[in-house]
Every structure is written in C-alpha cells, then in structure tokens.
mmCIF file of C-alpha atoms in Angstrom:
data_model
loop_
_atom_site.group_PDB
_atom_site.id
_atom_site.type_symbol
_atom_site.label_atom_id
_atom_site.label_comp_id
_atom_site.label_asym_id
_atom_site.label_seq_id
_atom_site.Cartn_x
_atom_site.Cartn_y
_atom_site.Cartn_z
ATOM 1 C CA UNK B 1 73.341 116.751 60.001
ATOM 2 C CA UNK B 2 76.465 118.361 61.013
ATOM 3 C CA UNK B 3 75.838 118.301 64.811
ATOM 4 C CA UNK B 4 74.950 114.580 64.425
ATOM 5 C CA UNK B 5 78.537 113.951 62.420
ATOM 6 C CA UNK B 6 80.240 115.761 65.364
ATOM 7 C CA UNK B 7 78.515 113.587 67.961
ATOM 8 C CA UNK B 8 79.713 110.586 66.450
ATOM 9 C CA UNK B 9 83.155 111.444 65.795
ATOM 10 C CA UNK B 10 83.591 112.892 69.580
ATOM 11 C CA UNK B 11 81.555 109.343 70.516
ATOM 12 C CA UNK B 12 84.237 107.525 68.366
ATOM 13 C CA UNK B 13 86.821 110.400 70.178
ATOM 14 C CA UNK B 14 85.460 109.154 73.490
ATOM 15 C CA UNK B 15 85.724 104.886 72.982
ATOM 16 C CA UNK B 16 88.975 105.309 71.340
ATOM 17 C CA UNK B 17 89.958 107.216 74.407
ATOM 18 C CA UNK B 18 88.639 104.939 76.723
ATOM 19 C CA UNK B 19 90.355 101.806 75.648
ATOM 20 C CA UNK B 20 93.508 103.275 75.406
ATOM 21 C CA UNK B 21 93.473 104.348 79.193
ATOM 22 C CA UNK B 22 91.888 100.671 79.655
ATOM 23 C CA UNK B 23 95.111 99.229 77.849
ATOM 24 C CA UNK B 24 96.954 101.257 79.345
ATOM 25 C CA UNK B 25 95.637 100.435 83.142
ATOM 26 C CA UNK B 26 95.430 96.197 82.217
ATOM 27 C CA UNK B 27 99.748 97.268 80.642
ATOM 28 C CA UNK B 28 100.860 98.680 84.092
ATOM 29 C CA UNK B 29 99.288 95.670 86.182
ATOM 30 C CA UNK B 30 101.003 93.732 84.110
ATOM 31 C CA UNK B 31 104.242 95.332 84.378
ATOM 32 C CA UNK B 32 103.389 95.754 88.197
ATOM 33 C CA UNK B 33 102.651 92.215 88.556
ATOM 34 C CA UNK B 34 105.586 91.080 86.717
ATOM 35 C CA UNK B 35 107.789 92.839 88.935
ATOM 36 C CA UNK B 36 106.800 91.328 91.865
ATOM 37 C CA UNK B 37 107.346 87.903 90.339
ATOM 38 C CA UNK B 38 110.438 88.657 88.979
ATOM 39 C CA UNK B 39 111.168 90.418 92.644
ATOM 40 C CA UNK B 40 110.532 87.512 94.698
ATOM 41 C CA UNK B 41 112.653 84.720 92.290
ATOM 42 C CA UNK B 42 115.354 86.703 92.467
ATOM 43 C CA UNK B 43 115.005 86.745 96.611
ATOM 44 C CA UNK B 44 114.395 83.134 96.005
ATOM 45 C CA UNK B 45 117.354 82.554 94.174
ATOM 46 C CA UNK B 46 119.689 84.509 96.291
ATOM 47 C CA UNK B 47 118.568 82.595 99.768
ATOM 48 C CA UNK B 48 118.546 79.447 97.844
ATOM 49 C CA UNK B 49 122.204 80.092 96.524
ATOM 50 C CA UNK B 50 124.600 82.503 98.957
ATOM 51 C CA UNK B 51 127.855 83.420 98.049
ATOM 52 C CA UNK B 52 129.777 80.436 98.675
ATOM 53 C CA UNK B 53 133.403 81.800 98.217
ATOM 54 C CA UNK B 54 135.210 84.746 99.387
ATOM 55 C CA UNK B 55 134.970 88.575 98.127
ATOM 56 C CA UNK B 56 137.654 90.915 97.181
ATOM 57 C CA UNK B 57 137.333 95.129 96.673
ATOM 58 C CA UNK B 58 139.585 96.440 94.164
ATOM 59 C CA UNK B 59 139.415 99.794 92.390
ATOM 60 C CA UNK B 60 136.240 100.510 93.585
ATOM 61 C CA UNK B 61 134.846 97.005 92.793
ATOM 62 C CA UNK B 62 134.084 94.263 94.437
ATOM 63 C CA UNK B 63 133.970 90.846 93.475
ATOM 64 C CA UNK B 64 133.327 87.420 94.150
ATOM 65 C CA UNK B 65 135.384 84.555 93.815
ATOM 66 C CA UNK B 66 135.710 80.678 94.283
ATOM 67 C CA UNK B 67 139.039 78.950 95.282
ATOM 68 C CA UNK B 68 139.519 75.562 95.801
ATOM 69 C CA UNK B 69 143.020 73.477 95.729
ATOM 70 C CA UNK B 70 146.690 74.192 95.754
ATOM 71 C CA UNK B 71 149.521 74.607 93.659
ATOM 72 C CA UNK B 72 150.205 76.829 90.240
ATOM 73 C CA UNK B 73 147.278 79.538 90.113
ATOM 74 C CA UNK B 74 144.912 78.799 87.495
ATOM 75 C CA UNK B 75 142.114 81.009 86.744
ATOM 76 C CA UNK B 76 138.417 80.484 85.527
ATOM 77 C CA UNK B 77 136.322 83.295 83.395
ATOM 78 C CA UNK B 78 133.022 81.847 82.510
ATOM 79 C CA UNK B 79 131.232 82.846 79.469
ATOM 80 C CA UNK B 80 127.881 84.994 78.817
ATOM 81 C CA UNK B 81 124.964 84.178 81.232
ATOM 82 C CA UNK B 82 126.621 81.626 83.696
ATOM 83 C CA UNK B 83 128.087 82.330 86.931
ATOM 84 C CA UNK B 84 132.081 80.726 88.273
ATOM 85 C CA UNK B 85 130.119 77.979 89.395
ATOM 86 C CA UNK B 86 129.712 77.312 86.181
ATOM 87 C CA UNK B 87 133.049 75.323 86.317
ATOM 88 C CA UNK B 88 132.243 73.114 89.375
ATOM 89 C CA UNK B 89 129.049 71.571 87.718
ATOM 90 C CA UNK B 90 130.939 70.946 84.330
ATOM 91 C CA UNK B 91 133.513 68.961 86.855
ATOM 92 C CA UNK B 92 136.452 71.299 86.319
ATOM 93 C CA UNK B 93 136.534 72.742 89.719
ATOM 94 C CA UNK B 94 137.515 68.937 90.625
ATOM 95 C CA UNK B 95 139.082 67.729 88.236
ATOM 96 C CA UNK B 96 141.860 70.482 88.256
ATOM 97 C CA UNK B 97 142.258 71.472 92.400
ATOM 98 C CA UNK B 98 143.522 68.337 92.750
ATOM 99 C CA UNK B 99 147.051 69.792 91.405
ATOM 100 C CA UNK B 100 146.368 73.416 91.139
ATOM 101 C CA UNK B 101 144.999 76.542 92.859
ATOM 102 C CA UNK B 102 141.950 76.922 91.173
ATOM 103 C CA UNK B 103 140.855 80.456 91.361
ATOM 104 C CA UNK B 104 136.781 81.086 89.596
ATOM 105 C CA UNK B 105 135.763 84.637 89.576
ATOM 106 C CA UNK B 106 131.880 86.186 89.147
ATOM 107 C CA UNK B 107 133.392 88.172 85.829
ATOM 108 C CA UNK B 108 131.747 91.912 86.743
ATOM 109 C CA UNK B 109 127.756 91.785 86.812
ATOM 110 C CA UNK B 110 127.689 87.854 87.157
ATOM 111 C CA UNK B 111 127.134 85.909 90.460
ATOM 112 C CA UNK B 112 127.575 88.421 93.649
ATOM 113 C CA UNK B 113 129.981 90.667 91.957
ATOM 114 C CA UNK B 114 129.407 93.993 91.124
ATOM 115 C CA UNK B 115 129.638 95.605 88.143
ATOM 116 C CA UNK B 116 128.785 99.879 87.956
ATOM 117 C CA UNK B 117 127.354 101.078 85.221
ATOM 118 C CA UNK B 118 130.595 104.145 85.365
ATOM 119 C CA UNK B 119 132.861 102.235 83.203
ATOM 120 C CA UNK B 120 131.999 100.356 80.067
ATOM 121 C CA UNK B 121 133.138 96.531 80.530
ATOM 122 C CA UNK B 122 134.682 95.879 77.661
ATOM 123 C CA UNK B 123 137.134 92.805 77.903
ATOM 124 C CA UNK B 124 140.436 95.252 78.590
ATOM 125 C CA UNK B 125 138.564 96.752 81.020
ATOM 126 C CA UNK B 126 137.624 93.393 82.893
ATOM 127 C CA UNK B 127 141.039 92.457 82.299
ATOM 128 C CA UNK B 128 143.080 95.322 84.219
ATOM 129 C CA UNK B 129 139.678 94.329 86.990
ATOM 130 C CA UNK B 130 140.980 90.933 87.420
ATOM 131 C CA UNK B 131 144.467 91.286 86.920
ATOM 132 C CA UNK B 132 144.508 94.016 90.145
ATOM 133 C CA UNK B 133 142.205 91.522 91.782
ATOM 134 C CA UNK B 134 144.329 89.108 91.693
ATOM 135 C CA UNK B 135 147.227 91.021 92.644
ATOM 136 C CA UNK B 136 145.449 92.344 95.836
ATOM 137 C CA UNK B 137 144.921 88.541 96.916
ATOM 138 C CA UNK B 138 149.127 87.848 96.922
ATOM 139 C CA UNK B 139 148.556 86.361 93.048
ATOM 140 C CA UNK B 140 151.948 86.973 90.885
ATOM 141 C CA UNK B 141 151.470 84.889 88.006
ATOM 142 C CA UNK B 142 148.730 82.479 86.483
ATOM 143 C CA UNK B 143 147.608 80.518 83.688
ATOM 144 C CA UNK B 144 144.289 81.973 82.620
ATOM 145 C CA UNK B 145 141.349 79.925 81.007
ATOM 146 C CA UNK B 146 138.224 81.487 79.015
ATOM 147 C CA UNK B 147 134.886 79.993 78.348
ATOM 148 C CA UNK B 148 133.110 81.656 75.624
ATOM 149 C CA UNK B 149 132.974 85.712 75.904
ATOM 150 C CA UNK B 150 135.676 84.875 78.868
ATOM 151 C CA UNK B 151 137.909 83.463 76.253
ATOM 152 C CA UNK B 152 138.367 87.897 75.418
ATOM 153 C CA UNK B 153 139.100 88.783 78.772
ATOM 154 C CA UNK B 154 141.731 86.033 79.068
ATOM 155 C CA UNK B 155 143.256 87.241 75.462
ATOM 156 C CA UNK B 156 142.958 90.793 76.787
ATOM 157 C CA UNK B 157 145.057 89.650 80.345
ATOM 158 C CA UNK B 158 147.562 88.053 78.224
ATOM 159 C CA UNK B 159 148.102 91.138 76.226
ATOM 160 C CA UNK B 160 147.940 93.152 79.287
ATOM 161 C CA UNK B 161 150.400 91.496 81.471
ATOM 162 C CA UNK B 162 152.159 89.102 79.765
ATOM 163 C CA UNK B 163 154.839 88.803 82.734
ATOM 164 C CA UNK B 164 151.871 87.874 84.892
ATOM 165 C CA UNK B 165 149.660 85.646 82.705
ATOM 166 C CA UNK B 166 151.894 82.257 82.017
ATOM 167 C CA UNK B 167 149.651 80.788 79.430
ATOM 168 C CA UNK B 168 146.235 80.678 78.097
ATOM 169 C CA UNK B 169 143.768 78.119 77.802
ATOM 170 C CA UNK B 170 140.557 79.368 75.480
ATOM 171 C CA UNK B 171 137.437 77.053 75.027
ATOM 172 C CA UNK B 172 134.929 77.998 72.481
ATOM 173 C CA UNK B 173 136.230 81.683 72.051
ATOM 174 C CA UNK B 174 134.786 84.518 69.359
ATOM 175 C CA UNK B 175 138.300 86.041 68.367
ATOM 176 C CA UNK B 176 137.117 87.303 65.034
ATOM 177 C CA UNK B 177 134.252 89.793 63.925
ATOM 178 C CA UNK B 178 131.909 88.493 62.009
ATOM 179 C CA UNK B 179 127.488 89.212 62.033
ATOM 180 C CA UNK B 180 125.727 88.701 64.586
ATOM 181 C CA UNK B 181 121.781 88.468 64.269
ATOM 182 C CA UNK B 182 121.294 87.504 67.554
ATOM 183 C CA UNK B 183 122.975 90.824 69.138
ATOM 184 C CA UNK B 184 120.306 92.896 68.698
ATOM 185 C CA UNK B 185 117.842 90.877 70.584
ATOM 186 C CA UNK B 186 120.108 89.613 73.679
ATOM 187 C CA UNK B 187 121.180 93.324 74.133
ATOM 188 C CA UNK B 188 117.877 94.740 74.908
ATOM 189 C CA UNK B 189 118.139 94.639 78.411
ATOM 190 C CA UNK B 190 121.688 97.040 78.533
ATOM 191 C CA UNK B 191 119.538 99.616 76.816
ATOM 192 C CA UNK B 192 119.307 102.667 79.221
ATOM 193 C CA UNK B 193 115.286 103.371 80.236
ATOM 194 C CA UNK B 194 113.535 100.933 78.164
ATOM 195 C CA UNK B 195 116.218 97.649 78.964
ATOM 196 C CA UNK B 196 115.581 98.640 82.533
ATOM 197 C CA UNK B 197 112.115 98.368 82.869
ATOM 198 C CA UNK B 198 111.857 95.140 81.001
ATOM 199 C CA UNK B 199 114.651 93.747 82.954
ATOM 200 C CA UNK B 200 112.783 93.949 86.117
ATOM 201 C CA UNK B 201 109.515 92.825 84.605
ATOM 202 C CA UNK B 202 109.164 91.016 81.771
ATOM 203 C CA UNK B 203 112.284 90.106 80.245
ATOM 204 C CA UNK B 204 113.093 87.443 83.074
ATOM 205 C CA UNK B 205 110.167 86.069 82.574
ATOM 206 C CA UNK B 206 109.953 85.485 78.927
ATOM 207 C CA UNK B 207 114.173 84.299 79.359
ATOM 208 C CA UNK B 208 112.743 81.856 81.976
ATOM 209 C CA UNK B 209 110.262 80.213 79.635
ATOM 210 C CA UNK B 210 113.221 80.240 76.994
ATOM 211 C CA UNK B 211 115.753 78.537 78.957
ATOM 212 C CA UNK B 212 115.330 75.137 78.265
ATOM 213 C CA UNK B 213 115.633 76.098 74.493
ATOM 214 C CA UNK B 214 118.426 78.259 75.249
ATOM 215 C CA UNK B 215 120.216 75.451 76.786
ATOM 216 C CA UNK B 216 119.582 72.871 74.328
ATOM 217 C CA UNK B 217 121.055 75.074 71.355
ATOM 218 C CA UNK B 218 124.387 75.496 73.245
ATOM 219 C CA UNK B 219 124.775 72.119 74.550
ATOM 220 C CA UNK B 220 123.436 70.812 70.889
ATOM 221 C CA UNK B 221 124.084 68.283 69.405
ATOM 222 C CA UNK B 222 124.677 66.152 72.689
ATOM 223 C CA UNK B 223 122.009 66.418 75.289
ATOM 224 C CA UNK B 224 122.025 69.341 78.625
ATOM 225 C CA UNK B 225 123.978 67.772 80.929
ATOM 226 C CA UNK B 226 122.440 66.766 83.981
ATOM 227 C CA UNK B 227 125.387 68.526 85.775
ATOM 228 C CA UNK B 228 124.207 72.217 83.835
ATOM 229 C CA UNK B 229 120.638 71.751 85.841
ATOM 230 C CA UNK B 230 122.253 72.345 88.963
ATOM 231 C CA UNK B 231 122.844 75.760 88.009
ATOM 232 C CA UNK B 232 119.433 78.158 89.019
ATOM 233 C CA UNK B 233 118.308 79.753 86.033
ATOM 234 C CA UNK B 234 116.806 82.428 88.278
ATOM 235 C CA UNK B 235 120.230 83.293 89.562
ATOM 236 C CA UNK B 236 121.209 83.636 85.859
ATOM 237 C CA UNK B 237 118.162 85.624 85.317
ATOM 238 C CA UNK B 238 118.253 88.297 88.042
ATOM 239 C CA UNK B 239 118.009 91.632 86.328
ATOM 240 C CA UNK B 240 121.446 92.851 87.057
ATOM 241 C CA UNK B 241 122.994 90.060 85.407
ATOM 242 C CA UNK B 242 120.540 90.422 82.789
ATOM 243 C CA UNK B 243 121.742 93.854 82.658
ATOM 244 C CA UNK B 244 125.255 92.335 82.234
ATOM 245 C CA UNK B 245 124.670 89.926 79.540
ATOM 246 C CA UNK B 246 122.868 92.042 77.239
ATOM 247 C CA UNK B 247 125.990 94.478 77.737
ATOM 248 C CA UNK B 248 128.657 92.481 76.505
ATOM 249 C CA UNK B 249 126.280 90.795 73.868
ATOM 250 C CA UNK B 250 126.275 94.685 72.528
ATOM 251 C CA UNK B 251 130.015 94.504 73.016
ATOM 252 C CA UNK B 252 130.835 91.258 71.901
ATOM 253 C CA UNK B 253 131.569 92.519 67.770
ATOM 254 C CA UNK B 254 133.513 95.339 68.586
ATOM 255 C CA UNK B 255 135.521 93.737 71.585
ATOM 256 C CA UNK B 256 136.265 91.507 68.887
ATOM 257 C CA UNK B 257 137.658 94.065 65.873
ATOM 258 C CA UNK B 258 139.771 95.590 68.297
ATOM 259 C CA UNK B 259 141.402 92.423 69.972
ATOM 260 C CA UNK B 260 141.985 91.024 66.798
ATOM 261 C CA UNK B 261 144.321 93.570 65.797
ATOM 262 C CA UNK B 262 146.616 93.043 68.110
ATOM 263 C CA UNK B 263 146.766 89.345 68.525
ATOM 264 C CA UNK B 264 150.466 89.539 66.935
ATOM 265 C CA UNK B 265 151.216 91.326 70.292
ATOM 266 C CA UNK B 266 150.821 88.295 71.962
ATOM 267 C CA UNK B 267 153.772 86.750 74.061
ATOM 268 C CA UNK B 268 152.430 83.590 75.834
ATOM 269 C CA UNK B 269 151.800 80.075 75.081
ATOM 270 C CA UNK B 270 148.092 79.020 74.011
ATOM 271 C CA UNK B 271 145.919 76.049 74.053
ATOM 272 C CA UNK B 272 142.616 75.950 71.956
ATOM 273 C CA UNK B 273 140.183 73.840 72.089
ATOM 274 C CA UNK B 274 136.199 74.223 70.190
ATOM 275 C CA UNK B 275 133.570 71.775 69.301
ATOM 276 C CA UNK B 276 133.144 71.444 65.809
ATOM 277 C CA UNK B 277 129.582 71.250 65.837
ATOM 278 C CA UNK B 278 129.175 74.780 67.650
ATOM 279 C CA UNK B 279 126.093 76.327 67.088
ATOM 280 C CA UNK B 280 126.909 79.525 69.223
ATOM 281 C CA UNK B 281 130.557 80.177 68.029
ATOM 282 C CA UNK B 282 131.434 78.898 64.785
ATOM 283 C CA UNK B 283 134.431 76.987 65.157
ATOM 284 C CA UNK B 284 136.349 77.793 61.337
ATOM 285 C CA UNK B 285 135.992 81.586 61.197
ATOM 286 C CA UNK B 286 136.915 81.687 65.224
ATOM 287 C CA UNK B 287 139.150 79.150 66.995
ATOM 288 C CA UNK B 288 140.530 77.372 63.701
ATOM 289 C CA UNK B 289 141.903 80.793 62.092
ATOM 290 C CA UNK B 290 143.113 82.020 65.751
ATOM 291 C CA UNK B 291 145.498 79.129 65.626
ATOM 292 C CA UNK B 292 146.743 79.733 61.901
ATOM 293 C CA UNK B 293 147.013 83.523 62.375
ATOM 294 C CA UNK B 294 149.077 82.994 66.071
ATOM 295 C CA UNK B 295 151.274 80.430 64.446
ATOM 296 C CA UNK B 296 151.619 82.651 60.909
ATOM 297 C CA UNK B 297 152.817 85.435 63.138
ATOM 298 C CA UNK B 298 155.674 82.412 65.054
ATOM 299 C CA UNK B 299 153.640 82.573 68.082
ATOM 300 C CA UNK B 300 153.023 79.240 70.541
ATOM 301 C CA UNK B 301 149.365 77.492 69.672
ATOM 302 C CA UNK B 302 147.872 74.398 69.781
ATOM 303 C CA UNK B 303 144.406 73.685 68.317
ATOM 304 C CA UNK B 304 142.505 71.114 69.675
ATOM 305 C CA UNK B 305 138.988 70.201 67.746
ATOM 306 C CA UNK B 306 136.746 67.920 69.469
ATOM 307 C CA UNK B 307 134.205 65.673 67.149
ATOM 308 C CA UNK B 308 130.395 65.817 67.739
ATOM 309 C CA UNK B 309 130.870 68.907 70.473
ATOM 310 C CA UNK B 310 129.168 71.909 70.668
ATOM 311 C CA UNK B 311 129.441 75.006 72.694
ATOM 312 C CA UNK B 312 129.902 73.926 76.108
ATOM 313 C CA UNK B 313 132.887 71.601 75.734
ATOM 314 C CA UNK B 314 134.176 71.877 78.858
ATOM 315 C CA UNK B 315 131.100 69.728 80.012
ATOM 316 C CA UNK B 316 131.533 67.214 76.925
ATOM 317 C CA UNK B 317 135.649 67.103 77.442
ATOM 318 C CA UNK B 318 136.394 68.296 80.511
ATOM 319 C CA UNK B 319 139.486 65.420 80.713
ATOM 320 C CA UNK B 320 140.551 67.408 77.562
ATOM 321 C CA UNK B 321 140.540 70.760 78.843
ATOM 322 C CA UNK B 322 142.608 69.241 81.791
ATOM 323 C CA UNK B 323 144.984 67.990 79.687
ATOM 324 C CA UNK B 324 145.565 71.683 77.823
ATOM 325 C CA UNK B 325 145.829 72.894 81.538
ATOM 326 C CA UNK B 326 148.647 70.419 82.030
ATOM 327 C CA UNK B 327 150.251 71.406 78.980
ATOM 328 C CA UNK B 328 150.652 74.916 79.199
ATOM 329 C CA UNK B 329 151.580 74.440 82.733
ATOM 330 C CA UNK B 330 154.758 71.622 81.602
ATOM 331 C CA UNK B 331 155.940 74.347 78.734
ATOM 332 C CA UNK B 332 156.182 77.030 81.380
ATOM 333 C CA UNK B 333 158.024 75.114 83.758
ATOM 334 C CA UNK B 334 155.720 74.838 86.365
ATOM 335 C CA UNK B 335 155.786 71.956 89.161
ATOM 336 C CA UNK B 336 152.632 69.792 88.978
ATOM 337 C CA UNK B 337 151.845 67.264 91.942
ATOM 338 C CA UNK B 338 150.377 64.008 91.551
ATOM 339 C CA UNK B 339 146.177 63.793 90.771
ATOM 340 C CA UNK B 340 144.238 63.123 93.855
ATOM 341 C CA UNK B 341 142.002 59.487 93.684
ATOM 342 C CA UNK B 342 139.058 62.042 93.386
ATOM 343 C CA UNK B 343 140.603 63.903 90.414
ATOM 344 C CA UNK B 344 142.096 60.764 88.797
ATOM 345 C CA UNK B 345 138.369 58.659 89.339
ATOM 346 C CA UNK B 346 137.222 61.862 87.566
ATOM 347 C CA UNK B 347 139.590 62.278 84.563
ATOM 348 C CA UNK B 348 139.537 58.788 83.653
ATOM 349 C CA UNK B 349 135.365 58.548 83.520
ATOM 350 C CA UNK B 350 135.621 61.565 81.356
ATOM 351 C CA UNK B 351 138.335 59.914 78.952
ATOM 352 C CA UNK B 352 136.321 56.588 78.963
ATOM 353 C CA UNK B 353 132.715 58.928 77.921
ATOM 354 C CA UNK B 354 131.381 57.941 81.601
#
C-alpha cells in the first residue's frame, strides 16, 4: 500500500515536472520569437524613418535635433512617447518657421538621441542637457515651449537660466502632484531586469495592439488627427524609447513635488494653454491653478482654455499656440517678420476649423 502511494505521488512528482519544463520551453519561444519581431520593426522603422535633422554631442550626450526657419530661437520639447517630429505633423513646424528659428529636439531617449542609463533624467537634468546643447550650437537666448511631460523641462530651463530662456509657452502641462493610477503600469519597462526583457519582447507588442486606443484617449473627445498617423508607432515603440517613457512616467509625480516648490522662483513671462476636456492631464488641478499660483506670487501668466479640446491641443489649436508664441515674443521685445503665404494659408485654416 505504501509503495503504491509513493508511486503515485513521484508519478504526480514526474507530470507536474514535466509540464512545467513544457511551459517553460513553449515561454522562451515565445519570448524568443517575440524578439525577433520586435527586432526587425524596429530595423523597419529606423530605415523607414532616418534622422532627418542634424546631431549635436554635449556632455557626453548626443542628440538629435530638427531646425527649420529663421529669426528669434524658439524651442520644441515634445511630451511622453512622441518624437520632435511630433510638431511638424501637428503643423507647428510650419506654421511658426515662417517668422522664427524653430529649433525641435529628440528630448533624451526619444527619436535618435541618446539617453544613458548613468544619470537619472529627471526634468532639471534634461534641462541643464538642452540648455548646454543649445549653447554649443551658438544659441544665447530662446523662448521655450512644452508639450505635456516637456511642459517640466521647459519650467525647469526657465528656472535654470532665466537670462537665457525669454519666455515660456506650456501646452497641456502636469505642474502639480496629484495620483496617478496609470504610473505603475506605463513604468514597467524602466524597471531594471524584468522591464528589459519585456521591452525587447513583449511589451512592444502588446503597446502596438494598444495604440489605436492609446491615441484615441489623448486626442478624445475630437477624433486622431489624420496628421498624428504619419507618425510610426514602431518608432515610438522601439525598446529604448520604451525604456524612456516608462522612466519619466516613474518620474513624472515626483518631478512634479519638487518643481512645484519653486515655481515662485520663476522670472519669465508665461503663456498657458490646456484643453478642458483633457483626459490625460486634468486641466483644474494643473494648468488652471499654475496660472493663479504664478499670478498670486506677481509673476507674468496668461491662461488660455480651449473648449471641447483634449490632450493634444497643439493639433486641435495650433493657430492658438502660434498666437501665445507671438505673444511672449512682443512682451520680450523681440523683432518678428512678416508670415510667409505658407504660414499665413496655414494659420488662417486653423482659425477658420479647416
């Protein structure tokens, strides 16, 4: 009786054994297969979209950057998950190097420029990055705009150097810290080991089938912009940028407690401007109380809200934006030339809805 209980318990042993090395086997195919997908989009990606603007090393870094136009130096940092190009397909690009020198930069980790894993990226950090950047290209002063998580790094350069940054312009910026359920699922591919592996296998993939959803919710309520589906979502999805996104999703709360304490430190003019029907950065706790705190503390701040917008106004209101541009750039003295028929054509299909 007892030898027969053993047998079946070391028979049990034995199947329970087996299909765990079976699971196991079928687990790294699938991981191996995955990475071979995921290897050959991102090749894909890359041949499909080269660098298409110039590169610059600076302390130890190098980055990528697009400039068009000429005139006052006005600088692009695009938000979580989207490259500089970002700005030409929401029309910016145009609309604005028509009168200015439109400088877009592949924030560290984004696009083609690099971002080692030595220094923590927090938005100072990218800050002192762009500022020396800039500087090592002949820059001395700019107006700085901020989509999004770029919205910190622009605070952070105006806090930084406020004898180099002339003015900021800040679209649908988190300012404030506030809870986040989302973090903890966007920042699983920063995590050391186990982010790694599922950034080269299966989190691209799973982010690929998301993507239309993901791009609905930040465009909601108006419809993605046909302009937005230019941009490759496999060039969004390589697994270094992954890597990148899911870092400053981790960051985004803190980067937030620690800017907002020193916003009263802030010396140059700002421009505002949210969607009130953000569903990724709620506009009252964020852009609305940035603009009563900066004026309670005397500083210079203009709040524009725009009706029926959500996150990605600079595709809804890009004639808007423009205009904030303009503004900062008239209070600061600066010397704008006439719009260009393309940038005019442009601005005035935007103000008409077109």
């Amino acid at each position: 009786m007892t030898t027969s209980i053993t047998r079946r318990r070391n028979s049990i042993g034995n199947d329970t054994g087996g299909r765990l090395k079976t699971g196991l086997v079928l687990a790294g195919l699938g991981l191996a297969a995955s990475y071979l997908v995921v290897r050959s989009k991102t090749a894909q990606a890359e041949e499909e979209n080269p660098p298409r603007g110039k590169f610059v090393e600076v302390d130890g870094v190098r980055l990528h950057y697009l400039e068009r136009g000429s005139g006052p130096v006005l600088v692009l940092l695009h938000g979580n998950g989207v490259l500089a190009n970002d700005f030409e397909y929401s029309g910016l690009v145009n609309e604005l190097s028509g009168r200015y020198r439109v400088i877009a930069f592949d924030r560290p980790g984004y696009g083609y420029s690099d971002r080692p894993r030595s220094t923590v990226w927090t938005p100072d950090a990218q800050a002192r990055l762009l500022h020396h950047a800039l500087q090592e290209i002949g820059i001395d002063s700019a107006i700085v705009l901020g989509h999004s998580w770029g919205t910190m790094v622009a605070l952070s350069m105006g806090l930084q150097a406020p004898d180099f940054v002339r003015g900021l312009v800040l679209l649908s910026g988190y300012y404030y810290p506030t809870l986040r359920l989302d973090v903890p699922f966007v920042a699983q591919p920063a995590i050391p080991v186990i982010g790694d592996l599922m950034r080269y296998t299966v989190s691209p993939l799973i982010s690929r089938l998301l993507w239309p959803l993901l791009s609905k919710r930040v465009f909601a309520p108006m419809l993605v912009s046909e302009r937005f589906r230019q941009l490759s979502p496999w060039m969004a999805l390589r697994p270094k940028q992954l890597r990148a996104s899911g870092a400053e999703a981790a960051l985004m709360v803190p980067a937030a407690m620690s800017l907002s304490k020193r916003l009263d430190q802030l010396r140059v003019p700002v421009q505002i401007i949210t969607g009130t029907q953000d569903k990724i950065v709620k506009p009252a706790p964020n852009s609305e109380r940035l603009h009563e705190d900066l004026q309670a503390a005397g500083k210079s701040s203009e709040l524009h809200l725009q009706p029926g917008v959500g996150h990605m106004v600079h595709y809804a209101e890009p004639g808007r934006v423009s205009q904030a541009v303009d503004a900062i750039a008239g209070q600061v003295g600066e010397h704008l030339s006439a719009r260009s028929p393309k940038a005019q054509a442009l601005a005035e299909a935007s103000e008409s809805g077109v």
